[in-house]
Coordinates of C-alpha atoms and ligand atoms in Angstrom, one line a residue:
X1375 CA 65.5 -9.1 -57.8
X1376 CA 67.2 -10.2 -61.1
X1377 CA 70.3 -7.9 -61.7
X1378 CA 73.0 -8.2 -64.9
X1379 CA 76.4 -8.9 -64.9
X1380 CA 78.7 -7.7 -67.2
X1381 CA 82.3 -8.9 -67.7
X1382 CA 84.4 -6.2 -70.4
X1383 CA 85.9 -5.8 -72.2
X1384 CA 84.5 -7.2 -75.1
X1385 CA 85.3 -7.4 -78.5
X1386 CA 82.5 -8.9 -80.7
X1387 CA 82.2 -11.0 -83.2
X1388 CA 79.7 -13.7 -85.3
X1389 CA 76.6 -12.7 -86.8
X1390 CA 73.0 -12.0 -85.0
X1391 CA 69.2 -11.9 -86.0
X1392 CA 67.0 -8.9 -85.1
X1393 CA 64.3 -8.9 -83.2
X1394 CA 60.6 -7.8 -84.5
X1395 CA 59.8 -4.3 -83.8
X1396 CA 58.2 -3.4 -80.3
X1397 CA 57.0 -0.1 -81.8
X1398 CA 55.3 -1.9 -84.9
X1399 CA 53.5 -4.6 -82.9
X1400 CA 52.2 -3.1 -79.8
X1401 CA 49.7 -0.7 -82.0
X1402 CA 48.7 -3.9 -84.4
X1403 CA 48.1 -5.7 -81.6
X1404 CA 45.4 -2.9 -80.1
X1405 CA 44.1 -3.0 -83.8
X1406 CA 43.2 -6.3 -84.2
X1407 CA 39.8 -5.2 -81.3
X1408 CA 38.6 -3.9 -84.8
X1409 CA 38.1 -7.2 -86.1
X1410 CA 35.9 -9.4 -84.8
X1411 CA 37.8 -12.5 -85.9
X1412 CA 41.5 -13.6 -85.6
X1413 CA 44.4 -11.8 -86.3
X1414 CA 47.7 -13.7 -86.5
X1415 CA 50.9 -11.7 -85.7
X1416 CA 54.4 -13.4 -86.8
X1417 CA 57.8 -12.3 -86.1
X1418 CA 56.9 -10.6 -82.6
X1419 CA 59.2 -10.1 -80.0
X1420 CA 58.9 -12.0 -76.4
X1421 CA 59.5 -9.0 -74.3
X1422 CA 57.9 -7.8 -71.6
X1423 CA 55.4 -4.7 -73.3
X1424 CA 54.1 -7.1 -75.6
X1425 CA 52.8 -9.4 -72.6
X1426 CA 51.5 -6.6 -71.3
X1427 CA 49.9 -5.7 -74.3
X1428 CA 48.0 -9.2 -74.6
X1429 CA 46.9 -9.3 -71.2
X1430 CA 45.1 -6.5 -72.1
X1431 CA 43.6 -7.7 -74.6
X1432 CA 42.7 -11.0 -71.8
X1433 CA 41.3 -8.1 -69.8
X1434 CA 38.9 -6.9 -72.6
X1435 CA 37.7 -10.4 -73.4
X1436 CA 39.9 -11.5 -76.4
X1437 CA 41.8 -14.9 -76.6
X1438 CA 45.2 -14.7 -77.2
X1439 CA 48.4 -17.3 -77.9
X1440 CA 52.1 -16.2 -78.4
X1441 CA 54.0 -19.0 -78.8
X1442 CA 57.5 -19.1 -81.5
X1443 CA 56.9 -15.5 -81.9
X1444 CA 53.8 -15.9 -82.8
X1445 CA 50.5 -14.0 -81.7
X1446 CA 46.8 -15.5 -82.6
X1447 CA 44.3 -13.0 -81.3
X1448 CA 40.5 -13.9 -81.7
X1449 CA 38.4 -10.8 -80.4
X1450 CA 35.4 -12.7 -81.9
X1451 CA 33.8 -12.3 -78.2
X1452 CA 31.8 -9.2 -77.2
X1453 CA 34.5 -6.9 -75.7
X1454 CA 34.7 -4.8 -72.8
X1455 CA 35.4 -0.6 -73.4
X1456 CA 36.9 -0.6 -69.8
X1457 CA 40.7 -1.2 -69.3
X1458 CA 42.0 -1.4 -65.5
X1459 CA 44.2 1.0 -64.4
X1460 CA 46.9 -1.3 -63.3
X1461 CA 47.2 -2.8 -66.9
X1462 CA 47.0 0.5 -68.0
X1463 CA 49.8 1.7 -66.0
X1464 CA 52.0 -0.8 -67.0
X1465 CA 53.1 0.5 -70.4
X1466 CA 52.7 3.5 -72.4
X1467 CA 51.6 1.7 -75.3
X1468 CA 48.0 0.9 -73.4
X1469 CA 46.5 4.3 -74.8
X1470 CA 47.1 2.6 -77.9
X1471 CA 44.2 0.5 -77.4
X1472 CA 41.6 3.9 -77.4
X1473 CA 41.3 4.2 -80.8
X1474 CA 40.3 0.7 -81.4
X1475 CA 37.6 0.6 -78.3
X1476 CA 36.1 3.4 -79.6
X1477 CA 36.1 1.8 -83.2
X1478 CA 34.7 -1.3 -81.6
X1479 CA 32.6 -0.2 -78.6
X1480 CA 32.0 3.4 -79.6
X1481 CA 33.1 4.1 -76.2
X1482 CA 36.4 3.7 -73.6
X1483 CA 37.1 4.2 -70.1
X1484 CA 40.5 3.7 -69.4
X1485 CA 43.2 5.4 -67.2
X1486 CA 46.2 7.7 -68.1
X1487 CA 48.7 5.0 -69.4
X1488 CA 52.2 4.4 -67.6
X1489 CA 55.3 3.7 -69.5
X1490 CA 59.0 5.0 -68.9
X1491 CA 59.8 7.4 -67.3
X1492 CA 61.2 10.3 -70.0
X1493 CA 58.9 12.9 -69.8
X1494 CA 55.1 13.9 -68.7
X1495 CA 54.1 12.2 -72.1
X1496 CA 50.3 13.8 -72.2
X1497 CA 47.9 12.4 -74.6
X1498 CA 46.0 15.4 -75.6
X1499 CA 46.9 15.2 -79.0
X1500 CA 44.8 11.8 -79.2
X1501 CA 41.9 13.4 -77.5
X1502 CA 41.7 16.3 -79.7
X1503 CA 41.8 14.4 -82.7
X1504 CA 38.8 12.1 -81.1
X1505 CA 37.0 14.9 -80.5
X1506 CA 37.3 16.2 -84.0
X1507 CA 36.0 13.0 -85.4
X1508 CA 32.9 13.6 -83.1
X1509 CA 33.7 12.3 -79.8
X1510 CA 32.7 13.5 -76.4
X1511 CA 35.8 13.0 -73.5
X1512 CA 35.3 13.3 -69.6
X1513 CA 38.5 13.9 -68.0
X1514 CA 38.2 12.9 -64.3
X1515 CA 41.5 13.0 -61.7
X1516 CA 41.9 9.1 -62.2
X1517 CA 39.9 8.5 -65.2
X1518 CA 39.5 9.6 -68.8
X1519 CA 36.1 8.2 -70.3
X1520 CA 34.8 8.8 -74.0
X1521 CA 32.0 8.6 -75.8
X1522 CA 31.4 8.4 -79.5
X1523 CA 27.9 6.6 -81.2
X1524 CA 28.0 8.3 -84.1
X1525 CA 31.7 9.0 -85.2
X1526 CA 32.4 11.4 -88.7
X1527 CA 35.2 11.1 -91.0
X1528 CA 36.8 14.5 -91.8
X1529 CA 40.4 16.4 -91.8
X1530 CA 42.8 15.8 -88.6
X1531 CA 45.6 18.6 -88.0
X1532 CA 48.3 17.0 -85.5
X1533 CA 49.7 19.9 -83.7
X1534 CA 52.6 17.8 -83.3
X1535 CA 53.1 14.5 -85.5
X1536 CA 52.9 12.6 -82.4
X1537 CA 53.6 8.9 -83.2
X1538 CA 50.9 7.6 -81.0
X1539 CA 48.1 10.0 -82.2
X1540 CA 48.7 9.0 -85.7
X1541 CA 48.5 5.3 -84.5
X1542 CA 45.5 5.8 -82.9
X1543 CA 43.7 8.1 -85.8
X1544 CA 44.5 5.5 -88.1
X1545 CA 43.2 2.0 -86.4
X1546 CA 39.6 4.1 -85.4
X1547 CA 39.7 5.3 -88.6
X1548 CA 40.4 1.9 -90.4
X1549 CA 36.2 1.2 -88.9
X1550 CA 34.8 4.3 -90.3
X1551 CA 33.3 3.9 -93.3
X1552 CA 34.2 7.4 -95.3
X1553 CA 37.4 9.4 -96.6
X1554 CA 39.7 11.0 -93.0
X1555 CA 43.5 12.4 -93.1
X1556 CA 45.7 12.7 -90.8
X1557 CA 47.7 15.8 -91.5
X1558 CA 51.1 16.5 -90.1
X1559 CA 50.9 12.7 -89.3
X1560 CA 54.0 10.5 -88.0
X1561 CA 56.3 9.7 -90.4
X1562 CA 58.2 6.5 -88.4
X1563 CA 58.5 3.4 -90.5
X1564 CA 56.2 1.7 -87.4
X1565 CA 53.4 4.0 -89.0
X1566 CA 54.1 2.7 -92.5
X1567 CA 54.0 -0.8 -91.3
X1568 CA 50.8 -0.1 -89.6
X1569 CA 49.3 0.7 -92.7
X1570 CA 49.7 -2.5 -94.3
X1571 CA 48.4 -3.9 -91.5
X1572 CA 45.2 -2.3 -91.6
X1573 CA 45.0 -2.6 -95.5
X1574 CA 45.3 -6.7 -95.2
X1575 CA 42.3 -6.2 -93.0
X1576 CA 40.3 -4.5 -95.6
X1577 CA 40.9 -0.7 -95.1
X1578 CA 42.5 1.7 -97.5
X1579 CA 45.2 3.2 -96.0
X1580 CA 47.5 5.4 -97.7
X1581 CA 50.6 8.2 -97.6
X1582 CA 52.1 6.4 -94.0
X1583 CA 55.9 8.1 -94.5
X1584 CA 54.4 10.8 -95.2
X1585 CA 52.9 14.1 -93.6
X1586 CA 49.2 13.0 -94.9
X1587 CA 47.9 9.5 -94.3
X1588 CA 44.4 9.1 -96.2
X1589 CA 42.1 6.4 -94.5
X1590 CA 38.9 4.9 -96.0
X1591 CA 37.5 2.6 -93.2
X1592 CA 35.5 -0.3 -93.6
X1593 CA 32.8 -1.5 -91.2
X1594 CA 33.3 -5.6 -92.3
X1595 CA 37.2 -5.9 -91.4
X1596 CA 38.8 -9.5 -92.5
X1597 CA 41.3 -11.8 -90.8
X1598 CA 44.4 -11.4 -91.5
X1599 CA 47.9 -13.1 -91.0
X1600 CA 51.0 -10.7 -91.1
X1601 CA 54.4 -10.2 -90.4
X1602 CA 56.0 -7.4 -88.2
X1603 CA 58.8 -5.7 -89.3
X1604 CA 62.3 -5.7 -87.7
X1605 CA 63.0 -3.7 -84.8
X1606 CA 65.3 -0.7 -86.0
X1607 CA 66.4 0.1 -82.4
X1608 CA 67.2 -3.4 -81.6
X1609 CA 69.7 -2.8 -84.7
X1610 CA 71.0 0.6 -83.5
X1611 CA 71.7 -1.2 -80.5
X1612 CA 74.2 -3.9 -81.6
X1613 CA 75.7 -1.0 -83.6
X1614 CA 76.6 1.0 -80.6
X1615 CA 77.3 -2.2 -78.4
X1616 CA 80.0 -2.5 -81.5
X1617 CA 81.2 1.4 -81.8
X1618 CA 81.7 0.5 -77.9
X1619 CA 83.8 -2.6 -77.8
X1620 CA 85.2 -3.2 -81.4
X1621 CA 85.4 -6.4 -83.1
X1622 CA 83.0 -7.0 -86.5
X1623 CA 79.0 -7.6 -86.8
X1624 CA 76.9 -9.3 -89.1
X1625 CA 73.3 -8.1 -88.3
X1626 CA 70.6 -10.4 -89.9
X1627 CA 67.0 -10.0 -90.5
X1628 CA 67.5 -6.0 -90.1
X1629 CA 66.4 -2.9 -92.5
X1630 CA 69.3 -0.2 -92.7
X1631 CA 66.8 2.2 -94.2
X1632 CA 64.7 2.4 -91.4
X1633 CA 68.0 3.9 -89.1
X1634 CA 69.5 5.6 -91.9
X1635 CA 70.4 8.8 -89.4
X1636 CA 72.0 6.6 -87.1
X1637 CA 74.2 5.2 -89.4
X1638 CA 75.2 8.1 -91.1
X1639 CA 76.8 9.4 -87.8
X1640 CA 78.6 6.4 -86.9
X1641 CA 80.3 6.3 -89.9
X1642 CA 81.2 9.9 -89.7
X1643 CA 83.0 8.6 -86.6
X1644 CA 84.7 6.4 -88.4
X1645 CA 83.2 3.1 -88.2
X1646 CA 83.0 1.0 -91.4
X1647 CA 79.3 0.2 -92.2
X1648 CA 78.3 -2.0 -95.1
X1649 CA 74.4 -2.0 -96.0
X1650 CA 73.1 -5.1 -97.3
X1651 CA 68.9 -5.6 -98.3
X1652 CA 68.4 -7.6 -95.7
X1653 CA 71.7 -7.6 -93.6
X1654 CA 74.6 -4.8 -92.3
X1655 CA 77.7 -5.9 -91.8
X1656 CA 79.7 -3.6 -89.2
X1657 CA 83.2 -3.5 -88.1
X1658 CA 85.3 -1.3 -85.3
X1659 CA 89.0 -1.4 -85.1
X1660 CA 90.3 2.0 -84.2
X1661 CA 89.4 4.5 -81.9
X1662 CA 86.2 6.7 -83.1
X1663 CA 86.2 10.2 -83.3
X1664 CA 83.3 12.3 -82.2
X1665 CA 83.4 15.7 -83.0
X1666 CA 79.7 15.1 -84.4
X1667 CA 76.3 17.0 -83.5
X1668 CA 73.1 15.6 -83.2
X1669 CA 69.6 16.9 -82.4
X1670 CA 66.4 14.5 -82.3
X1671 CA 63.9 15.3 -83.7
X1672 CA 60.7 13.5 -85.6
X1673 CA 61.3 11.1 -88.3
X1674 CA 63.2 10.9 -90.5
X1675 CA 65.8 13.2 -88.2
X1676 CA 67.7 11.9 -85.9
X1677 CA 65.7 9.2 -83.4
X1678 CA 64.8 10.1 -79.9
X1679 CA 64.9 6.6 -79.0
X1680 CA 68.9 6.2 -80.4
X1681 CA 69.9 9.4 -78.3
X1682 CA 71.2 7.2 -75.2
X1683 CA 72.6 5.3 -77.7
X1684 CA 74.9 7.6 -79.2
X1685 CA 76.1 9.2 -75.8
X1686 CA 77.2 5.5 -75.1
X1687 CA 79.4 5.7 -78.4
X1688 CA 80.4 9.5 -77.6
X1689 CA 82.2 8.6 -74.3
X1690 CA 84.9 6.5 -75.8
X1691 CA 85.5 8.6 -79.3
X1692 CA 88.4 11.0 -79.9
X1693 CA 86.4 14.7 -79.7
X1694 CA 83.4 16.0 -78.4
X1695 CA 80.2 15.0 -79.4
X1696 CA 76.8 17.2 -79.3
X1697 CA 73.5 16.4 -78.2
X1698 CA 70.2 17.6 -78.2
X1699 CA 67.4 16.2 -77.3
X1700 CA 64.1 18.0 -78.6
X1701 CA 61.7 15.0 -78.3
X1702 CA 61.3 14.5 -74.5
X1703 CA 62.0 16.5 -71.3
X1704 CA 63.9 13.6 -69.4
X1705 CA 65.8 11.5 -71.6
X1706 CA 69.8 11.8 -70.1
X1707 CA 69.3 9.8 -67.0
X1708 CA 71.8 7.5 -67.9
X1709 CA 74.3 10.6 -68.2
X1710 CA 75.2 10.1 -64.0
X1711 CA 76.0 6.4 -64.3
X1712 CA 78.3 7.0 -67.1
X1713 CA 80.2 9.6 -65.7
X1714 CA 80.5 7.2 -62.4
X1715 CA 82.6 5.5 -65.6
X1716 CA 84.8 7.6 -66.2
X1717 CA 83.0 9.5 -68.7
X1718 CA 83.5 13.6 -69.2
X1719 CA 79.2 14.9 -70.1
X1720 CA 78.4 18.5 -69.3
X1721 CA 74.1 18.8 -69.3
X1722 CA 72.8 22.4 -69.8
X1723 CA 68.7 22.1 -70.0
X1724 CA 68.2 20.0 -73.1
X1725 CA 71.8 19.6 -74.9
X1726 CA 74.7 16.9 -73.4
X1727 CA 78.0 18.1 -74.8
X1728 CA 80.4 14.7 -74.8
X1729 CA 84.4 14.8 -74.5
X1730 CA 85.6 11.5 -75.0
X1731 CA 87.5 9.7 -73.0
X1732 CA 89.8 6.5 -73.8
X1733 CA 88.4 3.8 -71.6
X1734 CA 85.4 3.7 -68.8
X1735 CA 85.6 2.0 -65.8
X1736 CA 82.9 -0.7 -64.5
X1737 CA 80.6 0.6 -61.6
X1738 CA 77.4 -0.8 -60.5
X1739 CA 74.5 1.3 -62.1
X1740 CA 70.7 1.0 -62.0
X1741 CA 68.7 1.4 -65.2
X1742 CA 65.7 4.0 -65.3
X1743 CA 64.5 3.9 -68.4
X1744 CA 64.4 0.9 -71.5
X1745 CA 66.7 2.5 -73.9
X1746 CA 69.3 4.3 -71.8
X1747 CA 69.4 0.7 -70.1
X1748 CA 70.8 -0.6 -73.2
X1749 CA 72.9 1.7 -73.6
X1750 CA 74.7 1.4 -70.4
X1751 CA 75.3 -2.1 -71.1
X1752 CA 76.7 -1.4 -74.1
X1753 CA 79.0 1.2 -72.2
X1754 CA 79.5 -1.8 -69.6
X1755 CA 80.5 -4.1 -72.4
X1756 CA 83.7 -2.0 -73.5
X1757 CA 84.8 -1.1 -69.7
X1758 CA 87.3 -3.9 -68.0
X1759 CA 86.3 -5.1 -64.9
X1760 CA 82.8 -6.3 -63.5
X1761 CA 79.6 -4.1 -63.7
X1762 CA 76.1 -4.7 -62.6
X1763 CA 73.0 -2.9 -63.7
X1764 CA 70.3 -3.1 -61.4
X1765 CA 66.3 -2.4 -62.7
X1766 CA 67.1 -4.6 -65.6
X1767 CA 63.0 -4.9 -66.1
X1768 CA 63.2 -1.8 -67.8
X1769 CA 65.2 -3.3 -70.4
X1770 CA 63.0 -6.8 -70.6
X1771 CA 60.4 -4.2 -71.6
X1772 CA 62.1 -4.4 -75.1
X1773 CA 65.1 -6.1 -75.7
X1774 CA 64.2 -9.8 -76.6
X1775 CA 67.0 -12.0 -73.9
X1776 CA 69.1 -9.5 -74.1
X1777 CA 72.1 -11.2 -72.1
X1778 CA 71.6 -14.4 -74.5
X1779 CA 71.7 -12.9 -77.8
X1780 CA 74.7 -10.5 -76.9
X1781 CA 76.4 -13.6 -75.3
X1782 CA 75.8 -15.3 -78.5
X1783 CA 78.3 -12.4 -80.4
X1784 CA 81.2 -12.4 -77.9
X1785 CA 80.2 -10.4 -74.6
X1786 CA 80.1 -12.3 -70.9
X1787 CA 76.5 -11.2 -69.0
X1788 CA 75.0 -13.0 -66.7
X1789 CA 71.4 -12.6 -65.0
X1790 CA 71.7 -13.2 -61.2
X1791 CA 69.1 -13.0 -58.8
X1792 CA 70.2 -10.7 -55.9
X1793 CA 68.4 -10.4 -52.8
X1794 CA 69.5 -6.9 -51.6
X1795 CA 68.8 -5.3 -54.8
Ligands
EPZ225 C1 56.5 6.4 -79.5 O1 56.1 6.9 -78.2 C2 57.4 5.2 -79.1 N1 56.7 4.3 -78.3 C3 58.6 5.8 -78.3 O2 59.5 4.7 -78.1 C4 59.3 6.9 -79.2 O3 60.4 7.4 -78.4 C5 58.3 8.0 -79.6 O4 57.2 7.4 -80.3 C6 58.9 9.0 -80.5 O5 59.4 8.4 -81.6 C7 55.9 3.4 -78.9 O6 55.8 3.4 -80.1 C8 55.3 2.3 -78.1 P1 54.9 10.6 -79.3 P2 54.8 8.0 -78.2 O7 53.4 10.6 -79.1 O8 53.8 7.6 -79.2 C9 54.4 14.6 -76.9 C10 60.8 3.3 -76.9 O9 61.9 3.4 -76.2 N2 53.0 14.3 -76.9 O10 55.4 10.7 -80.7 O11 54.4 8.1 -76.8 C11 55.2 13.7 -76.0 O12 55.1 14.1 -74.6 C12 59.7 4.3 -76.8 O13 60.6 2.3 -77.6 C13 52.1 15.3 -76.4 O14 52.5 16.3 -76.0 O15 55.6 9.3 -78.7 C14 56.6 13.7 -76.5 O16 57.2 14.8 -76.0 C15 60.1 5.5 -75.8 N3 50.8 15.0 -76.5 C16 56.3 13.9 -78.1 O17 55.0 14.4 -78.2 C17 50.3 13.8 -77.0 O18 49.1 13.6 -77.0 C18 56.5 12.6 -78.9 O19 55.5 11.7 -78.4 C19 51.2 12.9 -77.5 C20 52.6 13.1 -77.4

């Protein structure tokens, strides 16, 4: 098994391009089932969900190319309603692809999708909002199946403004010919760049930012040819690989507004941040101090998916840093391998209190979940000495060559194969 090795410290320097968004793409790429025609994808990242993604759009019957970043999808051919449970257990992101089946094929059988593991993750809030629009779901131990000829555009409430629900309301939407809103909808920039997505393909789609998204479907979608957006997590991630080591970033092809919170906390800690339209430029001398609180919540609070992130950058500050993590049950794993490091993090249920400390050691850790894998690398990058992170898969899932591009900026890691791992 492939495992990373990571020489620190580092101190960083040079300029680097983000990556597309994971979050943005995986849902356009379930959307373009509405079409019958092609749909061309640029700017996508070559990581591992978004394989996953296509071959489940190979499993369905659609042909697919990703080549240079990027995607050409023609679902032109009849498709099939039924995804395989071992592509849907490969990512989370397969219950994506519900909405548009149902659009498409009025119906889906699929099983409950995989995806890391940070909580139970249900997807109850996408059935209920299927069922409001006129569906009719068979839950079975292996095997949810649904049903829905004759689908009516009307009012959704989100109990919760679950990201995936309000993907999934909008692409079956985006086919129904009539006026629905999603109320108490997502707010994420991915949901925004969603809806002008599904808008180039001939739906009106309006209010994504905001708490009500107003859909009017069409039943003759067009081919379209459009660009993702850039990955904000990607960016908060050579951020904190930066608030780590020190040294100075320029990070291209990015879109500060999209991590806004993030941002705003690093530079209470001291780091100066300089936003650019299309560029930040980032630099770390001194310690960081961290007497700083966070709690994630939905955007635009503070992101679940930059929490790991920011107990990375808590271990090495001067004070004690507060976390909380309201999003997902499961989400400090990384917390064990850090204090292995060196690192002083107290856990009581849901909130990681941080004392910072003024150097970590290297250990050999194993990743359990994509985001809190980048973040022990970034940890990793600042210690001196060798570490190893083992599991690396789970950050191949989406982190675009990783070990290249942060080579390419100042840090030694090298991908071994290792038998015993
Ligand atoms: C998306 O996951 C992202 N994934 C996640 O990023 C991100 O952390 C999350 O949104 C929150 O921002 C993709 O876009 C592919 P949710 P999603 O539905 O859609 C509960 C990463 O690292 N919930 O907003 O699965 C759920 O359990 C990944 O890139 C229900 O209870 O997130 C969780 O506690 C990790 N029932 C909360 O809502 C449902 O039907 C938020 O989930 C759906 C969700």
């Amino acid at each position: 098994m492939e495992v990373m090795k990571i020489y620190g410290p580092t101190r960083f320097s040079g300029s680097v391009d983000v990556q597309g968004s994971k979050n943005a793409v995986l849902p356009m790429i379930a959307a373009a089932v509405i079409n019958a025609g092609v749909t061309v994808l640029r700017n996508c990242p070559d990581i591992s969900d978004v394989h996953d993604a296509l071959d489940i759009l190979k499993t369905i019957g659609c042909d697919v190319s990703f080549t240079g970043g990027v995607v050409r999808i023609d679902s032109s051919a009849p498709i099939s309603s039924y995804i395989p449970e071992c592509a849907m257990r490969r990512i989370r992101a397969s219950f994506i692809f519900t909405g548009a089946l149902l659009a498409r094929c009025k119906e889906f059988t699929v099983s409950q999708p995989g995806g890391c593991n940070i909580g139970l993750r249900p997807v109850d809030i996408h059935l209920e909002a299927f069922k409001k629009l006129g569906a009719n779901i068979c839950i079975s131990a292996s095997e949810i199946t649904c049903k829905g000829a004759s689908l009516a555009p009307c009012d959704i409430t989100l109990r919760f403004p679950s990201v995936g629900a309000t993907e999934n309301v909008m692409i079956l939407a985006s086919s129904l010919k009539g006026t629905t809103r999603i109320i108490n909808a997502a707010r994420e920039p991915e949901i925004e760049d969603l809806q002008y997505m599904l808008t180039s393909m001939g739906a009106k789609v309006s209010g994504a930012g905001s708490s009500v998204i107003v859909i009017n479907g069409t039943d003759s979608p067009v081919n379209l040819d459009y660009t993702v957006m850039p990955d904000r997590v990607d960016t908060a991630t050579y951020l904190t690989a930066l608030a780590c080591g020190g040294g100075s970033l320029t990070i291209n092809k990015s879109n500060a507004k999209h991590l806004l919170s993030y941002i705003n906390i690093l530079k209470k800690c001291g780091m100066d941040i300089e936003l650019h339209d299309d560029c930040i430029k980032a630099c770390k001398s001194g310690r960081l101090h961290g007497n700083v609180s966070v709690t994630t919540t939905p955007y635009p609070g503070f992101a679940t998916d930059m929490q790991s992130l920011l107990m990375s950058v808590l271990c090495l500050t001067d004070g004690i840093g507060l976390i909380k993590e309201n999003i997902f049950e499961n989400r400090f794993c990384l917390a064990d391998t850090l204090i292995r490091m060196g690192a002083d993090i107290r856990i009581y249920r849901r909130t990681a209190s941080v004392r910072g400390v003024r150097a970590l050691k290297p250990v050999c850790g194993c990743v359990c979940d994509l985001r809190s894998g980048a973040a022990l690398a970034a940890a990793m990058m600042s210690a001196e000495g060798i570490s190893e992170l083992t599991n690396i898969h789970y950050i191949d899932r989406g982190y675009e060559d990783f070990a290249g591009k942060y080579q390419s900026i100042g840090a030694k890691i090298e991908r071994i194969e290792r038998i015993d791992a």
